[in-house]
Coordinates of C-alpha atoms in Angstrom, one line a residue:
Chain A
M1 CA -1.8 -2.6 5.9
N2 CA -3.5 -1.1 3.3
R3 CA -6.9 -0.4 3.0
F4 CA -8.1 -0.2 -0.3
D5 CA -7.4 -2.5 -2.8
P6 CA -8.8 -2.4 -6.3
L7 CA -11.0 -5.7 -6.9
M8 CA -13.1 -4.5 -4.0
P9 CA -15.5 -2.9 -6.4
V10 CA -16.2 -6.3 -8.0
F11 CA -17.0 -7.8 -5.2
V12 CA -19.3 -5.4 -3.8
V13 CA -21.0 -6.0 -6.4
L14 CA -21.5 -9.2 -6.7
E15 CA -22.9 -9.0 -2.7
L16 CA -24.9 -6.0 -3.9
I17 CA -26.8 -8.2 -7.4
R18 CA -26.3 -11.4 -5.2
P19 CA -29.6 -11.5 -4.5
L20 CA -30.6 -11.0 -8.2
L21 CA -27.8 -14.2 -8.8
P22 CA -31.0 -16.8 -10.1
V23 CA -33.1 -14.1 -12.0
L24 CA -29.7 -12.5 -13.5
A25 CA -28.7 -16.3 -14.8
V26 CA -31.9 -16.4 -16.0
V27 CA -31.7 -13.2 -18.0
A28 CA -28.2 -13.9 -20.0
V29 CA -29.4 -17.6 -20.7
V30 CA -32.2 -15.7 -22.4
E31 CA -30.0 -12.7 -23.4
L32 CA -26.6 -15.1 -25.1
V33 CA -29.8 -17.9 -27.0
L34 CA -31.0 -14.1 -28.5
L35 CA -27.7 -13.1 -29.2
G36 CA -26.4 -15.8 -30.6
F37 CA -30.0 -16.0 -32.5
A38 CA -29.0 -12.5 -33.6
L39 CA -25.1 -13.8 -35.7
S40 CA -26.6 -16.0 -36.4
R41 CA -27.5 -13.4 -38.7
R42 CA -26.0 -11.8 -41.5
P43 CA -25.2 -8.8 -41.3
L44 CA -26.2 -7.3 -38.0
P45 CA -27.9 -4.2 -37.7
L46 CA -26.1 -2.4 -35.5
R47 CA -25.0 0.7 -36.1
R48 CA -29.3 1.3 -36.3
T49 CA -30.3 -1.4 -33.0
L50 CA -26.8 0.6 -31.0
K51 CA -28.8 4.0 -31.6
R52 CA -31.6 2.3 -30.2
A53 CA -30.4 0.9 -27.1
A54 CA -28.5 4.3 -26.7
W55 CA -31.5 5.9 -25.9
I56 CA -33.8 3.5 -24.5
G57 CA -29.9 3.6 -22.1
A58 CA -30.5 7.3 -21.9
I59 CA -34.3 6.6 -20.9
A60 CA -33.1 4.9 -18.3
A61 CA -30.6 6.4 -16.9
A62 CA -33.3 10.1 -16.1
V63 CA -35.2 8.2 -15.0
T64 CA -33.3 6.8 -12.4
A65 CA -32.0 10.2 -12.1
V66 CA -35.9 11.8 -11.2
T67 CA -36.1 8.5 -9.4
L68 CA -32.5 7.4 -7.6
P69 CA -33.1 9.9 -4.4
A70 CA -36.9 9.2 -3.5
L71 CA -36.1 5.4 -3.7
T72 CA -32.9 6.3 -1.1
H73 CA -35.5 7.8 1.3
S74 CA -33.8 11.0 0.2
H75 CA -35.3 14.5 -1.1
F76 CA -33.2 16.6 -4.3
S77 CA -32.8 19.2 -1.2
D78 CA -30.6 16.5 0.2
L79 CA -27.8 16.3 -2.7
N80 CA -26.8 20.4 -1.5
S81 CA -22.6 19.4 -3.5
V82 CA -21.2 18.9 -6.3
V83 CA -20.6 16.2 -5.2
D84 CA -23.5 14.8 -4.9
V85 CA -24.8 15.9 -8.0
L86 CA -21.9 14.7 -9.5
A87 CA -23.2 11.6 -7.5
L88 CA -26.3 11.3 -9.0
I89 CA -24.6 11.3 -12.6
V90 CA -22.7 8.4 -12.2
A91 CA -25.5 6.6 -10.8
A92 CA -28.1 7.6 -13.3
L93 CA -25.2 6.8 -16.3
G94 CA -24.5 3.7 -14.3
A95 CA -28.0 2.2 -15.1
G96 CA -28.1 4.3 -17.9
I97 CA -25.6 1.1 -19.7
V98 CA -26.5 -1.7 -17.9
V99 CA -30.0 -1.3 -19.6
A100 CA -28.9 -0.8 -23.0
L101 CA -26.7 -3.3 -22.7
L102 CA -28.8 -6.0 -21.7
C103 CA -31.9 -3.5 -24.9
L104 CA -29.1 -5.0 -26.7
P105 CA -29.0 -8.9 -27.4
P106 CA -32.8 -8.8 -28.0
L107 CA -33.2 -5.4 -30.3
L108 CA -30.6 -7.1 -31.7
A109 CA -32.7 -9.9 -31.9
F110 CA -35.9 -9.2 -33.3
S111 CA -35.4 -6.0 -35.4
G112 CA -35.1 -6.6 -39.5
G113 CA -32.9 -7.2 -41.6
P114 CA -30.4 -4.0 -41.9
R115 CA -32.1 -1.3 -43.6
R116 CA -31.4 -0.7 -47.9
A117 CA -29.3 1.7 -47.6
E118 CA -27.1 -0.1 -45.4
R119 CA -27.7 -2.5 -47.2
I120 CA -26.2 -0.9 -50.1
S121 CA -23.5 0.4 -48.9
S122 CA -21.9 -3.4 -46.8
P123 CA -19.3 -4.4 -49.2
S124 CA -20.0 -8.6 -48.1
S125 CA -24.0 -7.6 -50.2
R126 CA -23.0 -6.0 -53.3
P127 CA -22.2 -8.7 -56.0
T128 CA -19.5 -9.2 -57.2
Chain B
M1 CA -18.0 15.0 -47.3
A2 CA -18.5 11.1 -47.9
E3 CA -20.7 9.4 -50.5
R4 CA -23.2 7.5 -48.6
G5 CA -21.4 4.8 -49.8
T6 CA -18.5 5.8 -49.1
S7 CA -18.4 5.7 -45.6
P8 CA -15.7 4.4 -43.9
F9 CA -18.4 4.1 -40.8
R10 CA -21.4 2.7 -42.3
V11 CA -18.9 0.2 -43.1
T12 CA -17.4 -0.6 -39.4
T13 CA -21.2 -0.6 -38.2
E14 CA -22.0 -4.0 -40.1
V15 CA -19.9 -6.2 -37.8
S16 CA -18.9 -9.8 -38.6
R17 CA -19.2 -12.2 -36.8
R18 CA -16.5 -12.7 -35.5
K19 CA -15.1 -9.7 -34.5
F20 CA -18.3 -9.7 -32.5
L21 CA -17.9 -13.3 -30.8
K22 CA -13.9 -11.5 -29.7
L23 CA -15.8 -8.7 -28.7
S24 CA -17.4 -10.5 -26.0
A25 CA -14.5 -12.9 -25.5
L26 CA -12.6 -9.9 -24.4
G27 CA -15.9 -8.4 -22.9
L28 CA -16.2 -12.4 -20.3
A29 CA -12.3 -12.0 -19.8
A30 CA -12.1 -8.2 -18.3
A31 CA -14.4 -9.8 -16.4
G32 CA -14.1 -13.3 -15.0
A33 CA -9.7 -11.7 -14.0
P34 CA -10.3 -10.3 -10.7
A35 CA -12.0 -13.8 -10.0
A36 CA -8.5 -15.6 -11.7
F37 CA -6.6 -13.3 -10.0
R38 CA -7.8 -13.8 -7.2
G39 CA -7.2 -18.0 -7.1
A40 CA -3.7 -17.9 -8.2
Q41 CA -2.4 -17.0 -4.7
A42 CA -1.1 -19.4 -3.0
R43 CA -2.2 -20.9 -0.7
L44 CA 0.2 -22.2 2.5
A45 CA 0.9 -26.0 3.4
T46 CA 0.3 -26.1 6.6
T47 CA -2.1 -28.7 9.1
A48 CA -1.7 -26.1 12.1
R49 CA -5.3 -26.1 13.8
I50 CA -6.7 -22.8 14.3
V51 CA -9.5 -21.6 16.7
I52 CA -12.2 -18.6 16.1
A53 CA -14.6 -17.9 18.7
G54 CA -17.5 -16.2 17.6
A55 CA -19.0 -15.8 15.0
G56 CA -19.4 -11.6 14.3
A57 CA -17.8 -10.3 12.0
G58 CA -13.9 -10.3 13.1
G59 CA -15.0 -14.4 13.3
L60 CA -16.1 -14.7 9.8
A61 CA -14.2 -12.3 7.9
M62 CA -11.4 -14.3 9.4
A63 CA -12.3 -17.9 8.7
S64 CA -12.8 -16.8 4.8
R65 CA -9.7 -15.2 4.5
L66 CA -7.8 -18.3 6.9
S67 CA -9.3 -21.1 5.0
R68 CA -8.7 -19.5 1.4
L69 CA -5.5 -18.9 2.6
L70 CA -4.7 -21.6 4.3
D71 CA -4.1 -25.1 2.1
G72 CA -5.0 -28.3 5.2
A73 CA -4.9 -25.9 8.0
H74 CA -7.9 -27.5 10.5
I75 CA -9.7 -24.1 11.3
T76 CA -12.9 -24.0 13.8
V77 CA -14.9 -21.5 14.8
I78 CA -17.3 -21.1 18.4
D79 CA -20.5 -19.6 18.0
R80 CA -23.8 -21.1 18.6
K81 CA -25.8 -18.4 17.7
E82 CA -26.7 -19.1 13.6
V83 CA -28.6 -15.3 13.1
H84 CA -26.2 -12.8 11.8
D85 CA -27.3 -8.6 12.8
Y86 CA -25.4 -6.1 10.3
Q87 CA -24.9 -3.6 13.2
P88 CA -24.4 -0.9 11.2
G89 CA -28.2 -1.4 9.6
F90 CA -29.8 -0.9 13.1
P91 CA -30.2 2.8 13.3
L92 CA -31.8 2.5 9.9
V93 CA -34.0 -0.5 11.7
A94 CA -35.0 2.0 13.9
A95 CA -36.1 5.0 12.7
G96 CA -38.5 3.2 10.4
I97 CA -35.8 3.7 6.7
W98 CA -35.6 -0.5 6.9
N99 CA -37.2 -3.0 7.2
T100 CA -35.6 -5.9 9.8
D101 CA -35.3 -8.6 6.2
K102 CA -32.8 -5.4 5.5
V103 CA -30.2 -6.4 8.8
V104 CA -30.6 -10.2 9.0
S105 CA -28.7 -13.0 7.8
R106 CA -27.9 -16.2 8.4
N107 CA -24.4 -16.8 9.5
S108 CA -24.1 -20.7 7.4
D109 CA -24.9 -18.2 4.5
F110 CA -20.8 -17.2 5.2
L111 CA -19.0 -19.9 6.6
P112 CA -17.2 -21.9 4.3
A113 CA -17.7 -25.4 4.2
S114 CA -14.8 -26.1 5.0
V115 CA -14.7 -25.2 8.4
E116 CA -15.5 -27.1 11.3
W117 CA -18.4 -25.0 13.9
I118 CA -19.1 -25.8 16.3
K119 CA -22.7 -24.2 17.9
A120 CA -21.4 -23.2 21.9
M121 CA -19.8 -20.3 23.3
V122 CA -16.3 -20.7 24.6
A123 CA -17.2 -20.2 29.3
E124 CA -13.5 -20.6 29.6
Y125 CA -9.6 -19.6 27.8
D126 CA -6.7 -21.6 28.8
P127 CA -4.0 -20.5 27.2
E128 CA -1.3 -21.5 28.7
A129 CA -2.9 -25.5 27.9
N130 CA -3.5 -24.1 24.1
R131 CA -7.4 -25.1 24.6
V132 CA -10.8 -23.7 24.8
V133 CA -13.6 -24.6 26.8
T134 CA -16.9 -24.5 25.4
D135 CA -20.7 -24.4 28.2
G136 CA -21.0 -27.7 26.9
G137 CA -18.0 -28.5 28.0
Q138 CA -16.7 -29.8 24.9
A139 CA -12.4 -28.7 25.0
V140 CA -11.1 -27.7 22.3
R141 CA -7.8 -27.5 21.4
Y142 CA -5.2 -25.2 18.9
D143 CA -2.5 -24.7 18.0
Y144 CA -3.3 -21.0 17.5
L145 CA -6.2 -19.0 18.7
V146 CA -8.1 -16.3 17.3
V147 CA -10.6 -13.8 19.8
A148 CA -13.8 -12.2 17.7
P149 CA -16.2 -13.2 20.7
G150 CA -17.7 -9.4 20.0
L151 CA -18.6 -7.3 22.9
Q152 CA -21.2 -7.8 26.1
L153 CA -24.3 -5.6 26.3
D154 CA -24.3 -4.9 29.8
Y155 CA -27.8 -3.1 31.0
R156 CA -27.5 -4.6 34.0
R157 CA -25.6 -2.1 35.3
I158 CA -28.6 0.5 34.7
D159 CA -30.4 0.2 37.1
G160 CA -34.3 -0.9 35.9
M161 CA -33.3 -1.3 32.8
D162 CA -33.5 -4.2 31.0
I163 CA -33.8 -5.7 27.2
G164 CA -37.5 -6.7 27.2
L165 CA -38.6 -2.5 28.2
I166 CA -37.2 -1.7 25.1
G167 CA -39.9 -0.3 22.9
E168 CA -42.6 0.3 25.8
N169 CA -42.4 3.2 27.9
G170 CA -40.6 5.5 25.7
I171 CA -38.1 3.1 25.9
A172 CA -35.6 2.7 22.9
S173 CA -31.6 1.5 22.5
V174 CA -30.5 0.9 18.6
Y175 CA -28.2 -2.1 20.5
A176 CA -29.1 -5.0 22.0
G177 CA -30.2 -6.5 18.3
H178 CA -32.6 -6.3 15.3
E179 CA -35.7 -7.1 16.9
A180 CA -34.9 -4.2 19.6
A181 CA -34.3 -1.3 16.4
A182 CA -37.4 -2.4 15.3
N183 CA -38.8 -1.6 18.7
T184 CA -37.3 1.4 18.6
W185 CA -38.8 2.0 15.5
R186 CA -42.0 1.4 17.6
A187 CA -41.5 3.6 21.1
M188 CA -39.9 6.4 18.4
R189 CA -42.6 6.8 16.6
R190 CA -45.3 7.7 19.0
F191 CA -42.9 9.6 21.2
V192 CA -42.7 11.6 17.1
E193 CA -46.8 12.2 17.0
R194 CA -47.2 13.4 20.2
G195 CA -43.8 15.3 21.6
G196 CA -42.6 15.0 24.8
I197 CA -39.0 15.0 26.4
G198 CA -36.8 13.3 24.4
L199 CA -32.9 11.7 26.1
F200 CA -30.7 10.7 25.1
G201 CA -27.0 9.4 25.7
R202 CA -23.9 7.2 26.4
P203 CA -21.9 5.5 29.3
P204 CA -18.7 6.5 29.8
G205 CA -16.2 3.5 29.0
D206 CA -15.4 2.5 24.5
I207 CA -18.7 1.3 23.1
K208 CA -19.3 0.2 19.5
C209 CA -20.4 2.5 17.5
A210 CA -19.7 5.7 19.2
G211 CA -21.9 8.0 16.7
A212 CA -24.9 5.2 16.6
P213 CA -26.1 7.7 20.3
L214 CA -25.6 10.2 17.6
K215 CA -27.9 9.5 15.0
I216 CA -30.5 8.5 17.0
T217 CA -30.9 11.9 18.5
M218 CA -30.6 13.6 14.7
L219 CA -33.1 10.9 13.4
V220 CA -35.6 11.8 16.1
D221 CA -34.9 15.3 15.7
Y222 CA -36.0 14.6 11.6
R223 CA -38.0 12.9 12.0
L224 CA -39.6 15.3 14.7
R225 CA -39.7 18.6 12.3
E226 CA -40.7 15.5 9.8
A227 CA -44.5 15.8 11.3
G228 CA -44.0 19.8 12.0
N229 CA -44.1 18.8 16.1
R230 CA -40.5 19.6 16.7
G231 CA -42.2 22.4 19.0
R232 CA -43.9 20.2 21.0
A233 CA -39.9 18.1 22.1
R234 CA -37.1 19.8 23.7
L235 CA -34.2 17.0 23.1
I236 CA -31.3 16.7 25.2
Y237 CA -28.3 14.7 24.5
N238 CA -26.2 13.8 28.7
A239 CA -22.7 13.7 27.0
D240 CA -21.0 11.2 29.9
S241 CA -17.5 13.2 29.0
Q242 CA -16.6 17.1 28.1
A243 CA -17.0 16.1 24.8
L244 CA -19.6 14.6 22.0
F245 CA -17.4 12.9 20.4
G246 CA -13.4 11.4 20.4
V247 CA -12.6 13.5 17.4
K248 CA -12.3 16.9 17.8
P249 CA -13.8 18.6 14.1
V250 CA -15.8 15.7 14.6
N251 CA -17.2 16.9 17.9
D252 CA -16.4 20.6 16.8
K253 CA -19.2 19.4 13.6
V254 CA -21.3 17.6 15.1
T255 CA -21.5 20.0 19.1
Q256 CA -22.4 22.7 15.9
L257 CA -25.4 20.8 14.7
F258 CA -26.6 20.2 17.8
A259 CA -27.0 23.8 19.0
E260 CA -28.5 23.8 15.7
R261 CA -30.7 21.9 16.2
E262 CA -31.5 23.0 19.4
I263 CA -30.8 19.5 21.2
A264 CA -29.4 21.3 24.8
V265 CA -26.5 19.5 25.6
N266 CA -25.1 18.0 29.1
Y267 CA -21.4 17.1 29.9
D268 CA -20.5 14.8 32.8
H269 CA -23.8 12.5 33.1
E270 CA -23.5 8.8 33.7
L271 CA -26.9 6.6 33.2
T272 CA -27.2 5.4 36.3
T273 CA -31.2 3.5 37.3
I274 CA -34.4 4.2 34.7
D275 CA -37.7 3.9 35.7
P276 CA -39.6 2.5 33.2
G277 CA -43.5 3.6 36.0
R278 CA -42.4 6.8 36.0
K279 CA -41.0 7.4 33.6
E280 CA -37.6 9.4 34.9
A281 CA -34.4 8.7 34.2
T282 CA -31.7 9.7 37.2
Y283 CA -28.1 10.5 36.0
R284 CA -24.3 10.4 38.3
T285 CA -22.9 13.5 38.2
A286 CA -20.4 15.6 39.5
S287 CA -22.8 17.6 41.6
G288 CA -24.4 14.2 42.7
P289 CA -27.5 12.6 41.2
V290 CA -29.6 14.5 38.5
T291 CA -33.4 12.0 38.2
M292 CA -34.4 13.6 35.4
R293 CA -38.2 13.5 33.8
Y294 CA -38.4 11.7 30.1
D295 CA -41.2 11.0 27.2
F296 CA -39.1 8.6 24.6
I297 CA -35.2 7.7 26.7
H298 CA -32.3 6.2 24.2
V299 CA -30.9 3.8 26.5
V300 CA -26.9 3.3 25.4
P301 CA -25.7 0.6 27.7
P302 CA -21.8 -0.4 29.5
M303 CA -20.2 -2.1 27.5
S304 CA -17.1 -4.7 28.2
A305 CA -15.3 -8.3 26.8
P306 CA -17.8 -11.0 27.4
D307 CA -17.3 -12.5 31.2
S308 CA -15.4 -15.5 29.8
L309 CA -12.6 -13.2 27.8
K310 CA -12.3 -10.6 31.8
Q311 CA -12.0 -13.0 33.4
S312 CA -9.4 -15.3 31.6
P313 CA -5.4 -14.4 31.4
L314 CA -5.9 -13.3 27.9
A315 CA -7.7 -10.1 29.2
W316 CA -5.8 -6.7 29.8
Q317 CA -4.6 -7.4 33.4
D318 CA -4.2 -3.6 34.7
G319 CA -3.9 -0.2 32.2
P320 CA -7.3 1.4 30.6
F321 CA -8.4 -1.3 29.5
A322 CA -8.6 -3.3 32.4
A323 CA -11.4 -2.7 34.3
Q324 CA -13.9 -3.7 30.7
G325 CA -12.0 -6.9 30.4
W326 CA -10.9 -5.7 27.1
L327 CA -8.2 -8.4 24.7
E328 CA -4.6 -7.7 25.8
V329 CA -3.4 -7.2 22.3
D330 CA -0.9 -5.5 20.1
Q331 CA -2.6 -1.6 18.9
Y332 CA -0.4 -2.4 15.2
S333 CA -0.3 -6.3 15.0
L334 CA -3.9 -7.3 16.6
R335 CA -1.1 -10.0 17.9
H336 CA -1.6 -10.8 22.1
R337 CA 0.8 -9.6 23.5
R338 CA 1.9 -12.5 26.2
Y339 CA 0.9 -15.3 24.8
P340 CA 2.0 -14.9 21.1
N341 CA -0.2 -18.1 19.5
V342 CA -3.4 -15.7 19.5
F343 CA -4.5 -12.5 17.6
G344 CA -7.4 -10.4 18.3
V345 CA -10.6 -9.0 15.9
G346 CA -13.0 -6.5 16.2
D347 CA -15.3 -5.6 19.3
V348 CA -13.0 -6.9 22.0
N349 CA -9.9 -6.3 21.7
G350 CA -8.0 -3.9 23.5
V351 CA -7.1 -0.7 21.9
P352 CA -7.7 3.0 21.4
R353 CA -10.2 3.2 19.1
G354 CA -11.7 0.3 16.4
K355 CA -15.1 -1.0 17.2
T356 CA -17.1 -0.8 14.3
A357 CA -17.7 -2.8 11.8
A358 CA -15.2 -0.7 9.5
S359 CA -12.0 -1.5 11.8
V360 CA -12.8 -5.1 11.2
K361 CA -12.8 -4.8 7.4
L362 CA -8.7 -3.4 8.1
Q363 CA -7.9 -5.5 11.1
T364 CA -8.7 -9.0 9.5
P365 CA -6.3 -8.8 6.4
V366 CA -3.6 -7.7 9.1
A367 CA -4.3 -10.2 11.6
T368 CA -4.2 -13.4 8.8
Q369 CA -1.4 -11.8 7.1
N370 CA 0.6 -11.8 10.4
L371 CA -0.8 -15.0 11.9
I372 CA 0.0 -16.8 8.2
D373 CA 4.2 -15.1 8.7
V374 CA 3.2 -16.3 12.7
I375 CA 2.9 -20.2 11.3
Q376 CA 5.5 -20.1 9.2
D377 CA 8.1 -17.8 11.8
R378 CA 8.5 -15.1 10.4
E379 CA 8.2 -12.0 12.2
P380 CA 4.9 -10.6 11.9
L381 CA 4.7 -7.1 10.2
A382 CA 1.1 -6.3 8.9
R383 CA 0.6 -2.8 10.5
Y384 CA -3.3 -2.2 11.5
N385 CA -3.4 2.0 11.8
G386 CA -6.4 1.8 14.2
Y387 CA -8.6 2.8 10.7
T388 CA -12.8 3.0 11.7
S389 CA -15.3 4.7 10.2
C390 CA -18.6 6.1 10.8
P391 CA -21.3 6.9 8.0
L392 CA -22.5 9.7 11.0
I393 CA -26.0 10.6 9.6
T394 CA -27.5 13.7 10.9
G395 CA -30.6 13.4 8.6
I396 CA -32.7 10.4 7.2
G397 CA -31.3 11.5 3.2
Q398 CA -27.4 12.6 4.5
A399 CA -23.7 11.8 5.9
M400 CA -20.7 12.6 6.6
L401 CA -17.9 9.7 6.3
V402 CA -16.3 10.3 9.3
E403 CA -12.9 8.2 8.6
F404 CA -10.5 8.4 11.1
D405 CA -7.2 6.8 12.7
Y406 CA -5.5 6.1 16.0
E407 CA -4.4 9.5 16.5
G408 CA -8.1 11.0 15.8
R409 CA -6.9 12.2 12.7
L410 CA -9.4 12.7 9.5
T411 CA -8.4 9.8 6.7
P412 CA -10.8 10.0 4.0
S413 CA -10.6 6.9 1.5
F414 CA -12.4 9.5 -0.8
P415 CA -10.5 12.8 -0.6
F416 CA -13.5 14.8 -2.6
I417 CA -15.7 14.3 -0.2
D418 CA -15.9 16.5 2.6
P419 CA -16.4 14.4 6.1
L420 CA -16.8 17.4 7.8
R421 CA -20.3 18.6 5.6
P422 CA -23.4 16.4 5.8
Q423 CA -24.2 15.2 2.3
W424 CA -26.2 13.2 -0.1
T425 CA -23.8 10.6 -1.5
P426 CA -22.8 9.4 2.1
W427 CA -26.2 8.8 2.9
L428 CA -25.6 7.2 -0.3
L429 CA -23.5 4.2 0.2
E430 CA -25.1 4.1 3.1
E431 CA -28.3 2.6 1.9
F432 CA -27.0 0.7 -1.1
L433 CA -22.8 0.1 -1.1
L434 CA -22.2 -0.5 3.1
R435 CA -24.4 -3.5 2.6
P436 CA -22.4 -5.1 0.0
A437 CA -19.5 -4.1 1.2
Y438 CA -20.1 -6.3 4.6
D439 CA -20.9 -9.1 2.9
A440 CA -18.0 -8.8 1.0
M441 CA -15.6 -8.6 4.1
L442 CA -17.1 -10.9 5.5
R443 CA -16.3 -13.7 3.0
G444 CA -12.5 -12.0 2.6
R445 CA -13.0 -10.3 -0.2
A446 CA -12.3 -7.0 1.4

């Protein structure tokens, strides 16, 4: 019998976040509302917002990398192989990506419109 | 160099709403695909009456899988216990790393709504009449039976030992439930503060999670070093046989780790008596009884099938599994060797290896598939290879992810993780992912 079910990680992650599902549901609703609000404006200042979200994600990744060993009751000295270091990097990157994605709707909603230069460059904003 | 206003990248940064929504919809569809795929699996229409004896890891996982794959079956689970212990977490509780709330949940959280739950214990198996009788006197008939009651901790076979003693007089035992694990931490903490003689070991015969006695030994060693008190303690591991672990490469590695940590090892020692007042433990050895004084002792009880099964025709009648009364199943198909409508899952199975939650994870899909095949009058062809796993904790922050099969061959799921090297990555799995994986298994999803 095959030991590894390719869908298993999805269900494991679901169990991992299950205790947080009520909170996550509220967050999802807020994010959707903000996303809707952002989409109602045009044009979307996506490039600038992505940059900001990436910065926030990078900070989250760095914080995760620094704190994860302690969060697992261990020390940096316990990471004694390449696999351990890679695992820490992957976990930190994952956390960074999640945080960046979560930040995107509020940043889109609350950032101002595109900078003047972006507006000028956009064909849709040019006078016809 | 492209001019600012004509850069193609700049133009695409202002994404249209339609495009953005399309991308979002694609993402949502991808996220929902697994559920859709699972939902699309065909369900077998049947009116079979299936009784599952036991609501431990094996019983719950079987109930979840069968209720999802069968349409119209009457599935009954029999077990009085309402609290569900995540037993693989007990060593972490015993070492003061986790609180008990991380290992306790409720069976009702995992039992599918369509499954009938009889809150009693099976007192009698009557496979000739296709029925079981509960300790409340209720007879429950079945067409198919899944035996998954777990095993019995025989503390009574150690003279002077009682579960109520755990946590007092230096007595520890990680096996007897989440409270015993918490009480073990109480005893361990006192020992770590004061030092003295620490005794460890395991009984002969099959036990569940055979790595736990080794883990506890190494966790005590870690806590002593952390407190700066290792020099005030003497740790002795009294093995039941000529080895510390049943798989040679793992045994060699653990022997090496024990030597490095100055943990003394005695072989062929079986704990027979404990005197909590005098803090003495007596062992049966080839050269007669040996009594040792202790300040801390981790007691691992002998284990066997529950009495109700042991005394039933379903137990092995002879051979190596008969003495402990394990269920007589074929080690590959998990089908009973004499009663073809009976299957076994989990600790109760009389098979060469496999008394861990990881074994249950691999056994349940096999038993489920074979049971469904038998319902359809087909030959049951799914095979369990004896896979089991033990995240062998070597200290707080490091573990070895040891996986092997019936033949004792190492079968790592992640080829890039060396199973014989203490590392942080297996510890990370232990801390964060194994519990969710276990819960997914109980829901029949892993």
